[in-house]
Structures are given as C-alpha cells and as structure tokens.
Amino acid sequence: MNDLHDKVAGALALSALGDVLGLPCEAAGLRGEVSPLVDWELSVVDGFREPAANCWNIWAPPEVTAGMRGVVSDDTAVRLVLIEPWLADAHRRGVTPTESDWRIWLRERAPESVAWREATAAESAWQWLGFYDTAAGNGGGCDDTPCFYRPGVPVCFGNFLFLELGLIDAPVASVLDQGAGVAVSGLLGRAASEAVRARSVDPGFAAWWPSDASFGERHRSLSPAEFLAVVRDEIYHGPDAPTHDLKPFDPTLQLRQISACVGYAGDEPLLAIRLLASGAGDTDTLAATLGMILGARLGHAALRGGPAGEALRLVEASTETLFGRSTGDRVRAVLGPADSIRSSG
C-alpha cells in the first residue's frame, strides 16, 4: 500500500475510533465529570443514545443502529456526508480546496441517495451556513438550534474541517475560528500535516506545549483514573480554565487536555485516546482530534495489528454499513484518484 495512503487511512480510522470511544461518555464529560476509563470493548449504541436524533448526535435512525457497536457521532459523520464529498468533488473539478469553495459547495452540493443521510447532510450544511451568516452579521438559521458559533467566544471549528485538510497539506484559515481558535487550528493543522509525513510515532505536542506535556509526565505515578481526576480538577475546572458557556469546546482548554494526556501516555500513545474519551469535556471531539494526528503517525496497517485493531475493524465495518463508504473510499476522497496519490517521502 502507498505510504501516504496508509497514513491517511490511519488518520481517518483512528479519528473515527476516538469519536466512538468518547461518544458514550460525552454527556458526563460536558457536565465536567469523569467516566471510568474506556477500553477497546465498544459499547452497544442502544445503551447510551438519546431517544431522538439531532444534528449533533447520532443521525442514523434507531432501527438502523439497533444492537450496533462502533457507531460514530457528528465528529465523523460531518466528514462522511459533507467534508469528504466536497474534497472528492474538488478533485473532480480540479480546484484547490479553500474555505470559499467549501462555502459555495455547501449551497450547491448534490443530495445524498439515502433519506436519513440526506437529512443529516442537509441539516449539517444548514448549520454551517448559519454559522457563516452569524459571523457576517446576517443572523442565520442557527439562532434557534444548537449553535457552536458565538461572536467573541473562541470555538475551534478547525477540528471538524481544517484538521483533515492538514492531511493533504492544504491548510486554510476559518473565519469561524477567532482569537485563540485561529492559533489552535493552525497548530492542529500543522500537527496533522507533519504527522502524515513523519516516520516517528511521537504525537508531537510536547515540543510545542511543554508545560502541559510535562503536566502529564509529572503525574505518571498516578493510575489513569487518578490522573483523569487531576486533569479535571487542575485543568478543566482549574483557575485558568475558561468560564464562558461554551467552555467544553474552548480550543485552548481542549489543547491543554490533549497535551496533558499525551504527556501522561508517554510511549503508550493509544492510552491518550482512551484518556481523552473518558475525561471531562467534549470527549468524542477530543479523542477524534488526537486520533486524526496519531493515526497519521502510526498508519493504518500498524493500528490494525495493534491493541486497538479489533475495535478499529468494528468501527470501519459499522461506518461502511451506515454510510456506504469504506476506509479506502474515504482515502480516495481526501487524496484524489489512485493515480494522483503520491508517496509521503
């Protein structure tokens, strides 16, 4: 397999697995609580999904996901129904993916063939366009629905969109990322870009955020459960933590949590994914974000042969069943047709 192909496959697959691991813990995490450390035995979706689907939760109808394990939430579903179709279409049109092209495409996208997936895509596209309208001072549809864009509040939309663009080294600045969000999107995009081209498995945060990485290193004598409690008390609820009403989605807080868990995990980098999925905050986004970067470092083949291999296979199978897209399909959407895939050198 082409080396770049393997690394992008690893990034997409481990990000989806992080999303799945964090989803059952998200409700507690958003309340600022810690859950028992998740393992690679994935939960059955019936045990934790909300009765009614919404655009920020599990979009597939309950009868479709009944008894299923490895079901992703919006962190991956947005990529599957919007971002990757856009990237694939950009390849077909021969254009460079940019934020302006993304915004045009959202208004003109082709509908999905499956009813619930089209409802998912339409709702999400409407939300994104509402965010942009709000940013431009034009109001917008997100006023009456869960809105994660609030002028003056730093929320990092780069986690959803531009982190994936980092895999193809096409970073762009989002008008929705403001204040510290712009810097964090840039750092995460750089991390994804470097990870997909690196030979090392070092997740790479320690060099940029030594105080937070050393926070994790200093607490390695603690058990994972004890460490999660310390992160909750000293970082998530600490004196320097943000106080605005979108706190769990604050980019500086999320980056501190990621860095601390990477530092604690040390030479067991997959442990950092499990820690983020179990801690306080937006657990599925945190685990999916690090999963994108770490998966690119490790590569798909190595991940499939490691401790997360069976869970990874389960997530990939469930994702293909629900969205009709294999990991190979997803890689081709990101990188373009097979004859355009280059080696990562």
mmCIF file of C-alpha atoms in Angstrom:
data_model
loop_
_atom_site.group_PDB
_atom_site.id
_atom_site.type_symbol
_atom_site.label_atom_id
_atom_site.label_comp_id
_atom_site.label_asym_id
_atom_site.label_seq_id
_atom_site.Cartn_x
_atom_site.Cartn_y
_atom_site.Cartn_z
ATOM 1 C CA MET A 1 0.000 0.000 0.000
ATOM 2 C CA ASN A 2 1.208 3.504 -0.753
ATOM 3 C CA ASP A 3 2.736 5.014 2.393
ATOM 4 C CA LEU A 4 0.685 8.209 2.250
ATOM 5 C CA HIS A 5 -2.455 6.177 1.558
ATOM 6 C CA ASP A 6 -1.732 4.064 4.673
ATOM 7 C CA LYS A 7 -1.156 7.137 6.841
ATOM 8 C CA VAL A 8 -4.316 8.915 5.712
ATOM 9 C CA ALA A 9 -6.262 5.677 6.254
ATOM 10 C CA GLY A 10 -4.802 5.501 9.758
ATOM 11 C CA ALA A 11 -5.776 9.103 10.455
ATOM 12 C CA LEU A 12 -9.384 8.668 9.328
ATOM 13 C CA ALA A 13 -9.823 5.298 11.046
ATOM 14 C CA LEU A 14 -8.325 6.240 14.423
ATOM 15 C CA SER A 15 -10.199 9.543 14.439
ATOM 16 C CA ALA A 16 -13.449 7.614 13.935
ATOM 17 C CA LEU A 17 -12.488 5.175 16.691
ATOM 18 C CA GLY A 18 -11.730 8.057 19.071
ATOM 19 C CA ASP A 19 -15.132 9.511 18.221
ATOM 20 C CA VAL A 20 -16.804 6.179 19.007
ATOM 21 C CA LEU A 21 -14.913 5.736 22.288
ATOM 22 C CA GLY A 22 -15.811 9.206 23.513
ATOM 23 C CA LEU A 23 -19.457 9.199 22.481
ATOM 24 C CA PRO A 24 -20.884 7.187 25.430
ATOM 25 C CA CYS A 25 -19.000 9.472 27.849
ATOM 26 C CA GLU A 26 -19.925 12.761 26.185
ATOM 27 C CA ALA A 27 -22.962 13.622 28.317
ATOM 28 C CA ALA A 28 -20.955 13.223 31.544
ATOM 29 C CA GLY A 29 -17.959 14.986 30.026
ATOM 30 C CA LEU A 30 -20.000 18.030 29.037
ATOM 31 C CA ARG A 31 -21.121 18.250 32.676
ATOM 32 C CA GLY A 32 -17.447 18.367 33.660
ATOM 33 C CA GLU A 33 -17.438 14.813 35.016
ATOM 34 C CA VAL A 34 -15.013 11.919 34.554
ATOM 35 C CA SER A 35 -16.132 8.455 33.400
ATOM 36 C CA PRO A 36 -14.441 5.099 34.051
ATOM 37 C CA LEU A 37 -11.558 4.617 31.640
ATOM 38 C CA VAL A 38 -12.913 3.224 28.371
ATOM 39 C CA ASP A 39 -11.371 0.126 26.830
ATOM 40 C CA TRP A 40 -11.416 -1.348 23.331
ATOM 41 C CA GLU A 41 -14.676 -3.240 24.010
ATOM 42 C CA LEU A 42 -17.048 -0.816 22.316
ATOM 43 C CA SER A 43 -20.489 -0.115 23.768
ATOM 44 C CA VAL A 44 -23.718 -1.070 22.007
ATOM 45 C CA VAL A 45 -25.294 2.147 20.806
ATOM 46 C CA ASP A 46 -28.736 1.325 22.259
ATOM 47 C CA GLY A 47 -27.305 1.734 25.752
ATOM 48 C CA PHE A 48 -26.463 5.413 25.524
ATOM 49 C CA ARG A 49 -28.045 7.102 22.518
ATOM 50 C CA GLU A 50 -30.667 9.757 23.085
ATOM 51 C CA PRO A 51 -34.268 8.857 22.179
ATOM 52 C CA ALA A 52 -34.380 11.452 19.399
ATOM 53 C CA ALA A 53 -31.560 12.004 16.939
ATOM 54 C CA ASN A 54 -30.282 15.529 16.460
ATOM 55 C CA CYS A 55 -27.718 17.173 14.267
ATOM 56 C CA TRP A 56 -25.028 16.984 16.961
ATOM 57 C CA ASN A 57 -25.585 13.386 18.000
ATOM 58 C CA ILE A 58 -26.197 10.089 16.187
ATOM 59 C CA TRP A 59 -28.068 10.767 12.999
ATOM 60 C CA ALA A 60 -28.903 7.274 11.819
ATOM 61 C CA PRO A 61 -32.451 6.146 12.812
ATOM 62 C CA PRO A 62 -32.589 3.907 15.905
ATOM 63 C CA GLU A 63 -33.861 0.960 13.881
ATOM 64 C CA VAL A 64 -30.776 1.184 11.669
ATOM 65 C CA THR A 65 -28.288 1.213 14.558
ATOM 66 C CA ALA A 66 -30.148 -1.195 16.895
ATOM 67 C CA GLY A 67 -27.661 -3.523 18.562
ATOM 68 C CA MET A 68 -24.772 -1.994 16.637
ATOM 69 C CA ARG A 69 -21.356 -1.205 18.094
ATOM 70 C CA GLY A 70 -18.853 1.211 16.606
ATOM 71 C CA VAL A 71 -21.345 3.965 15.695
ATOM 72 C CA VAL A 72 -19.811 7.403 15.128
ATOM 73 C CA SER A 73 -21.209 10.791 16.089
ATOM 74 C CA ASP A 74 -21.096 14.156 14.333
ATOM 75 C CA ASP A 75 -17.296 14.426 14.550
ATOM 76 C CA THR A 76 -17.020 11.710 11.904
ATOM 77 C CA ALA A 77 -20.457 11.952 10.295
ATOM 78 C CA VAL A 78 -19.798 15.551 9.190
ATOM 79 C CA ARG A 79 -16.679 14.333 7.425
ATOM 80 C CA LEU A 80 -18.535 11.471 5.752
ATOM 81 C CA VAL A 81 -21.572 13.368 4.475
ATOM 82 C CA LEU A 82 -20.062 16.791 3.808
ATOM 83 C CA ILE A 83 -16.326 17.271 4.013
ATOM 84 C CA GLU A 84 -15.118 14.216 2.113
ATOM 85 C CA PRO A 85 -17.766 14.540 -0.640
ATOM 86 C CA TRP A 86 -16.635 18.155 -1.016
ATOM 87 C CA LEU A 87 -12.978 17.124 -1.248
ATOM 88 C CA ALA A 88 -13.818 14.414 -3.793
ATOM 89 C CA ASP A 89 -15.780 16.943 -5.830
ATOM 90 C CA ALA A 90 -12.906 19.438 -5.630
ATOM 91 C CA HIS A 91 -10.632 16.769 -7.096
ATOM 92 C CA ARG A 92 -13.109 16.155 -9.926
ATOM 93 C CA ARG A 93 -13.341 19.888 -10.647
ATOM 94 C CA GLY A 94 -9.586 20.305 -10.449
ATOM 95 C CA VAL A 95 -9.761 23.090 -7.872
ATOM 96 C CA THR A 96 -7.817 23.694 -4.664
ATOM 97 C CA PRO A 97 -9.922 23.154 -1.531
ATOM 98 C CA THR A 98 -10.402 26.540 0.131
ATOM 99 C CA GLU A 99 -12.876 27.876 2.630
ATOM 100 C CA SER A 100 -14.581 29.999 -0.019
ATOM 101 C CA ASP A 101 -15.006 26.929 -2.234
ATOM 102 C CA TRP A 102 -16.354 24.997 0.760
ATOM 103 C CA ARG A 103 -18.984 27.649 1.422
ATOM 104 C CA ILE A 104 -20.099 27.700 -2.216
ATOM 105 C CA TRP A 105 -20.200 23.908 -2.323
ATOM 106 C CA LEU A 106 -22.413 23.742 0.792
ATOM 107 C CA ARG A 107 -25.117 25.646 -1.083
ATOM 108 C CA GLU A 108 -24.781 23.620 -4.281
ATOM 109 C CA ARG A 109 -23.943 20.122 -3.029
ATOM 110 C CA ALA A 110 -25.560 17.084 -4.620
ATOM 111 C CA PRO A 111 -28.073 15.311 -2.348
ATOM 112 C CA GLU A 112 -27.290 12.024 -0.631
ATOM 113 C CA SER A 113 -29.060 8.954 -2.032
ATOM 114 C CA VAL A 114 -30.225 7.573 1.350
ATOM 115 C CA ALA A 115 -33.006 9.529 3.074
ATOM 116 C CA TRP A 116 -31.576 9.687 6.595
ATOM 117 C CA ARG A 117 -28.106 10.514 5.291
ATOM 118 C CA GLU A 118 -29.536 13.299 3.146
ATOM 119 C CA ALA A 119 -31.384 14.640 6.199
ATOM 120 C CA THR A 120 -28.087 14.537 8.059
ATOM 121 C CA ALA A 121 -26.188 16.316 5.302
ATOM 122 C CA ALA A 122 -28.892 18.941 4.755
ATOM 123 C CA GLU A 123 -29.183 19.732 8.457
ATOM 124 C CA SER A 124 -25.439 19.977 8.901
ATOM 125 C CA ALA A 125 -24.985 22.118 5.790
ATOM 126 C CA TRP A 126 -27.734 24.441 7.017
ATOM 127 C CA GLN A 127 -25.988 24.750 10.365
ATOM 128 C CA TRP A 128 -22.628 25.566 8.778
ATOM 129 C CA LEU A 129 -24.170 28.198 6.506
ATOM 130 C CA GLY A 130 -25.979 29.636 9.526
ATOM 131 C CA PHE A 131 -22.661 29.926 11.346
ATOM 132 C CA TYR A 132 -21.177 31.852 8.425
ATOM 133 C CA ASP A 133 -24.212 34.134 8.288
ATOM 134 C CA THR A 134 -23.836 34.805 12.006
ATOM 135 C CA ALA A 135 -20.138 35.553 11.542
ATOM 136 C CA ALA A 136 -21.036 38.037 8.787
ATOM 137 C CA GLY A 137 -23.639 39.697 10.997
ATOM 138 C CA ASN A 138 -26.530 38.431 8.888
ATOM 139 C CA GLY A 139 -28.272 36.362 11.544
ATOM 140 C CA GLY A 140 -28.857 32.828 10.298
ATOM 141 C CA GLY A 141 -30.685 29.587 10.919
ATOM 142 C CA CYS A 142 -28.517 28.535 13.847
ATOM 143 C CA ASP A 143 -30.186 31.126 16.076
ATOM 144 C CA ASP A 144 -32.898 28.667 17.111
ATOM 145 C CA THR A 145 -30.804 25.499 17.269
ATOM 146 C CA PRO A 146 -27.619 24.350 18.995
ATOM 147 C CA CYS A 147 -25.148 26.964 17.798
ATOM 148 C CA PHE A 148 -21.446 26.473 18.380
ATOM 149 C CA TYR A 149 -20.525 29.777 16.858
ATOM 150 C CA ARG A 150 -20.877 32.779 19.118
ATOM 151 C CA PRO A 151 -19.134 36.035 18.129
ATOM 152 C CA GLY A 152 -16.403 36.742 20.665
ATOM 153 C CA VAL A 153 -16.248 33.185 22.003
ATOM 154 C CA PRO A 154 -13.272 31.103 20.778
ATOM 155 C CA VAL A 155 -14.552 27.778 19.498
ATOM 156 C CA CYS A 156 -12.266 25.745 17.230
ATOM 157 C CA PHE A 157 -14.062 24.714 14.035
ATOM 158 C CA GLY A 158 -10.740 23.648 12.594
ATOM 159 C CA ASN A 159 -11.155 20.353 14.475
ATOM 160 C CA PHE A 160 -14.004 19.442 12.153
ATOM 161 C CA LEU A 161 -12.741 20.737 8.834
ATOM 162 C CA PHE A 162 -9.238 22.051 8.550
ATOM 163 C CA LEU A 163 -7.557 19.300 10.529
ATOM 164 C CA GLU A 164 -8.496 16.933 7.704
ATOM 165 C CA LEU A 165 -7.154 19.416 5.160
ATOM 166 C CA GLY A 166 -3.843 19.222 7.002
ATOM 167 C CA LEU A 167 -3.541 15.646 5.747
ATOM 168 C CA ILE A 168 -3.178 16.974 2.208
ATOM 169 C CA ASP A 169 -1.142 19.976 3.318
ATOM 170 C CA ALA A 170 -3.847 22.447 2.317
ATOM 171 C CA PRO A 171 -4.442 24.478 5.499
ATOM 172 C CA VAL A 172 -6.748 27.475 5.282
ATOM 173 C CA ALA A 173 -7.875 29.897 7.981
ATOM 174 C CA SER A 174 -11.518 29.766 9.049
ATOM 175 C CA VAL A 175 -13.477 32.941 9.608
ATOM 176 C CA LEU A 176 -15.301 30.984 12.297
ATOM 177 C CA ASP A 177 -12.087 30.399 14.264
ATOM 178 C CA GLN A 178 -11.370 33.589 16.134
ATOM 179 C CA GLY A 179 -8.970 34.636 18.856
ATOM 180 C CA ALA A 180 -7.144 31.619 20.227
ATOM 181 C CA GLY A 181 -9.193 29.370 17.940
ATOM 182 C CA VAL A 182 -7.194 30.571 14.931
ATOM 183 C CA ALA A 183 -3.900 29.675 16.604
ATOM 184 C CA VAL A 184 -5.140 26.274 17.745
ATOM 185 C CA SER A 185 -6.481 25.403 14.286
ATOM 186 C CA GLY A 186 -3.084 26.323 12.886
ATOM 187 C CA LEU A 187 -1.246 24.160 15.412
ATOM 188 C CA LEU A 188 -3.515 21.186 14.871
ATOM 189 C CA GLY A 189 -3.358 21.549 11.102
ATOM 190 C CA ARG A 190 0.428 21.682 11.302
ATOM 191 C CA ALA A 191 0.434 18.606 13.529
ATOM 192 C CA ALA A 192 -1.706 16.668 11.029
ATOM 193 C CA SER A 193 0.463 17.772 8.130
ATOM 194 C CA GLU A 194 3.681 16.783 9.878
ATOM 195 C CA ALA A 195 2.230 13.539 11.244
ATOM 196 C CA VAL A 196 1.184 12.229 7.866
ATOM 197 C CA ARG A 197 4.717 12.756 6.565
ATOM 198 C CA ALA A 198 6.702 11.697 9.639
ATOM 199 C CA ARG A 199 8.440 8.430 10.375
ATOM 200 C CA SER A 200 8.255 8.904 14.164
ATOM 201 C CA VAL A 201 5.300 7.826 16.321
ATOM 202 C CA ASP A 202 5.811 10.758 18.690
ATOM 203 C CA PRO A 203 2.467 12.639 18.664
ATOM 204 C CA GLY A 204 4.478 15.849 18.676
ATOM 205 C CA PHE A 205 2.638 18.009 21.209
ATOM 206 C CA ALA A 206 5.334 18.008 23.866
ATOM 207 C CA ALA A 207 7.686 20.237 21.919
ATOM 208 C CA TRP A 208 5.031 22.898 21.415
ATOM 209 C CA TRP A 209 3.287 22.836 24.778
ATOM 210 C CA PRO A 210 5.935 21.694 27.257
ATOM 211 C CA SER A 211 4.067 22.884 30.330
ATOM 212 C CA ASP A 212 1.033 20.751 29.541
ATOM 213 C CA ALA A 213 3.047 17.768 28.353
ATOM 214 C CA SER A 214 5.174 17.939 31.477
ATOM 215 C CA PHE A 215 1.946 18.124 33.496
ATOM 216 C CA GLY A 216 1.161 14.639 32.256
ATOM 217 C CA GLU A 217 4.714 13.423 32.728
ATOM 218 C CA ARG A 218 4.786 14.634 36.347
ATOM 219 C CA HIS A 219 1.690 12.582 37.156
ATOM 220 C CA ARG A 220 2.693 9.244 35.636
ATOM 221 C CA SER A 221 2.851 7.679 39.093
ATOM 222 C CA LEU A 222 -0.949 8.049 39.285
ATOM 223 C CA SER A 223 -3.361 5.491 37.936
ATOM 224 C CA PRO A 224 -5.291 6.550 34.817
ATOM 225 C CA ALA A 225 -8.401 7.172 36.921
ATOM 226 C CA GLU A 226 -6.443 9.304 39.381
ATOM 227 C CA PHE A 227 -4.817 11.207 36.530
ATOM 228 C CA LEU A 228 -8.188 11.967 34.920
ATOM 229 C CA ALA A 229 -9.404 13.350 38.238
ATOM 230 C CA VAL A 230 -6.352 15.622 38.464
ATOM 231 C CA VAL A 231 -6.853 16.862 34.889
ATOM 232 C CA ARG A 232 -10.478 17.582 35.723
ATOM 233 C CA ASP A 233 -9.651 19.472 38.911
ATOM 234 C CA GLU A 234 -6.489 21.313 37.856
ATOM 235 C CA ILE A 235 -7.035 21.915 34.133
ATOM 236 C CA TYR A 236 -10.714 21.588 33.228
ATOM 237 C CA HIS A 237 -12.000 23.226 36.411
ATOM 238 C CA GLY A 238 -8.725 24.936 37.291
ATOM 239 C CA PRO A 239 -8.246 28.636 37.980
ATOM 240 C CA ASP A 240 -7.106 29.298 34.402
ATOM 241 C CA ALA A 241 -9.985 27.423 32.759
ATOM 242 C CA PRO A 242 -12.410 29.400 30.574
ATOM 243 C CA THR A 243 -15.724 30.413 32.110
ATOM 244 C CA HIS A 244 -17.902 31.147 29.067
ATOM 245 C CA ASP A 245 -20.950 29.000 28.346
ATOM 246 C CA LEU A 246 -19.222 27.049 25.537
ATOM 247 C CA LYS A 247 -16.371 26.028 27.819
ATOM 248 C CA PRO A 248 -16.117 22.337 26.747
ATOM 249 C CA PHE A 249 -15.468 23.465 23.171
ATOM 250 C CA ASP A 250 -12.872 26.111 24.003
ATOM 251 C CA PRO A 251 -9.777 25.454 21.838
ATOM 252 C CA THR A 252 -7.176 26.401 24.439
ATOM 253 C CA LEU A 253 -8.775 24.130 27.032
ATOM 254 C CA GLN A 254 -9.021 21.265 24.553
ATOM 255 C CA LEU A 255 -5.391 21.633 23.556
ATOM 256 C CA ARG A 256 -4.275 21.621 27.198
ATOM 257 C CA GLN A 257 -6.252 18.430 27.808
ATOM 258 C CA ILE A 258 -4.796 16.741 24.729
ATOM 259 C CA SER A 259 -1.261 17.768 25.608
ATOM 260 C CA ALA A 260 -1.571 16.617 29.213
ATOM 261 C CA CYS A 261 -2.884 13.197 28.165
ATOM 262 C CA VAL A 262 -0.160 12.797 25.537
ATOM 263 C CA GLY A 263 2.456 13.591 28.183
ATOM 264 C CA TYR A 264 0.979 11.074 30.615
ATOM 265 C CA ALA A 265 0.675 8.322 27.996
ATOM 266 C CA GLY A 266 4.331 8.595 27.002
ATOM 267 C CA ASP A 267 5.379 5.571 24.977
ATOM 268 C CA GLU A 268 1.795 4.199 25.046
ATOM 269 C CA PRO A 269 0.245 6.830 22.755
ATOM 270 C CA LEU A 270 -3.036 4.954 22.282
ATOM 271 C CA LEU A 271 -3.662 5.373 26.007
ATOM 272 C CA ALA A 272 -4.017 9.110 25.393
ATOM 273 C CA ILE A 273 -7.033 8.415 23.136
ATOM 274 C CA ARG A 274 -8.724 6.418 25.889
ATOM 275 C CA LEU A 275 -7.985 9.093 28.488
ATOM 276 C CA LEU A 276 -9.469 11.865 26.372
ATOM 277 C CA ALA A 277 -12.537 9.745 25.656
ATOM 278 C CA SER A 278 -13.132 9.263 29.397
ATOM 279 C CA GLY A 279 -12.387 12.671 30.881
ATOM 280 C CA ALA A 280 -14.196 15.950 31.383
ATOM 281 C CA GLY A 281 -15.148 18.000 28.354
ATOM 282 C CA ASP A 282 -16.208 17.210 24.793
ATOM 283 C CA THR A 283 -14.929 13.646 24.906
ATOM 284 C CA ASP A 284 -15.708 12.489 21.371
ATOM 285 C CA THR A 285 -14.169 15.581 19.775
ATOM 286 C CA LEU A 286 -11.065 15.412 21.952
ATOM 287 C CA ALA A 287 -10.429 11.743 21.173
ATOM 288 C CA ALA A 288 -11.251 12.183 17.477
ATOM 289 C CA THR A 289 -8.898 15.163 17.202
ATOM 290 C CA LEU A 290 -5.897 13.350 18.642
ATOM 291 C CA GLY A 291 -6.940 10.250 16.703
ATOM 292 C CA MET A 292 -6.574 12.118 13.417
ATOM 293 C CA ILE A 293 -2.995 13.164 14.249
ATOM 294 C CA LEU A 294 -1.863 9.995 15.996
ATOM 295 C CA GLY A 295 -3.432 7.753 13.350
ATOM 296 C CA ALA A 296 -1.423 9.585 10.712
ATOM 297 C CA ARG A 297 1.750 8.993 12.726
ATOM 298 C CA LEU A 298 1.149 5.292 13.200
ATOM 299 C CA GLY A 299 -0.510 4.338 9.931
ATOM 300 C CA HIS A 300 -3.432 2.048 9.237
ATOM 301 C CA ALA A 301 -1.541 -1.238 8.958
ATOM 302 C CA ALA A 302 0.219 -0.776 12.298
ATOM 303 C CA LEU A 303 -3.037 0.176 14.002
ATOM 304 C CA ARG A 304 -4.864 -2.850 12.625
ATOM 305 C CA GLY A 305 -2.126 -5.074 14.043
ATOM 306 C CA GLY A 306 -2.089 -3.405 17.472
ATOM 307 C CA PRO A 307 -4.281 -3.469 20.609
ATOM 308 C CA ALA A 308 -6.968 -1.326 19.013
ATOM 309 C CA GLY A 309 -7.124 -3.483 15.897
ATOM 310 C CA GLU A 310 -10.384 -5.309 16.572
ATOM 311 C CA ALA A 311 -12.142 -2.114 17.703
ATOM 312 C CA LEU A 312 -10.849 -0.357 14.599
ATOM 313 C CA ARG A 313 -12.219 -3.095 12.350
ATOM 314 C CA LEU A 314 -15.583 -2.874 14.076
ATOM 315 C CA VAL A 315 -15.794 0.905 13.644
ATOM 316 C CA GLU A 316 -14.792 0.668 9.999
ATOM 317 C CA ALA A 317 -17.414 -2.035 9.359
ATOM 318 C CA SER A 318 -20.171 -0.062 11.109
ATOM 319 C CA THR A 319 -19.211 3.119 9.285
ATOM 320 C CA GLU A 320 -19.306 1.381 5.914
ATOM 321 C CA THR A 321 -22.672 -0.194 6.752
ATOM 322 C CA LEU A 322 -24.214 3.120 7.788
ATOM 323 C CA PHE A 323 -22.616 5.481 5.272
ATOM 324 C CA GLY A 324 -21.722 3.192 2.373
ATOM 325 C CA ARG A 325 -18.105 4.323 2.486
ATOM 326 C CA SER A 326 -15.122 2.084 3.155
ATOM 327 C CA THR A 327 -11.884 3.456 4.554
ATOM 328 C CA GLY A 328 -10.401 3.107 1.071
ATOM 329 C CA ASP A 329 -13.274 5.183 -0.343
ATOM 330 C CA ARG A 330 -12.605 7.838 2.269
ATOM 331 C CA VAL A 331 -8.877 7.949 1.496
ATOM 332 C CA ARG A 332 -9.595 8.361 -2.223
ATOM 333 C CA ALA A 333 -11.967 11.219 -1.436
ATOM 334 C CA VAL A 334 -9.236 13.001 0.532
ATOM 335 C CA LEU A 335 -6.275 12.252 -1.732
ATOM 336 C CA GLY A 336 -7.958 12.046 -5.114
ATOM 337 C CA PRO A 337 -7.919 9.207 -7.662
ATOM 338 C CA ALA A 338 -5.395 6.448 -7.141
ATOM 339 C CA ASP A 339 -3.132 7.647 -9.922
ATOM 340 C CA SER A 340 -2.751 11.003 -8.167
ATOM 341 C CA ILE A 341 -1.718 9.545 -4.797
ATOM 342 C CA ARG A 342 1.904 10.334 -4.142
ATOM 343 C CA SER A 343 4.358 8.807 -1.696
ATOM 344 C CA SER A 344 4.875 10.637 1.581
ATOM 345 C CA GLY A 345 8.655 10.562 1.098
#
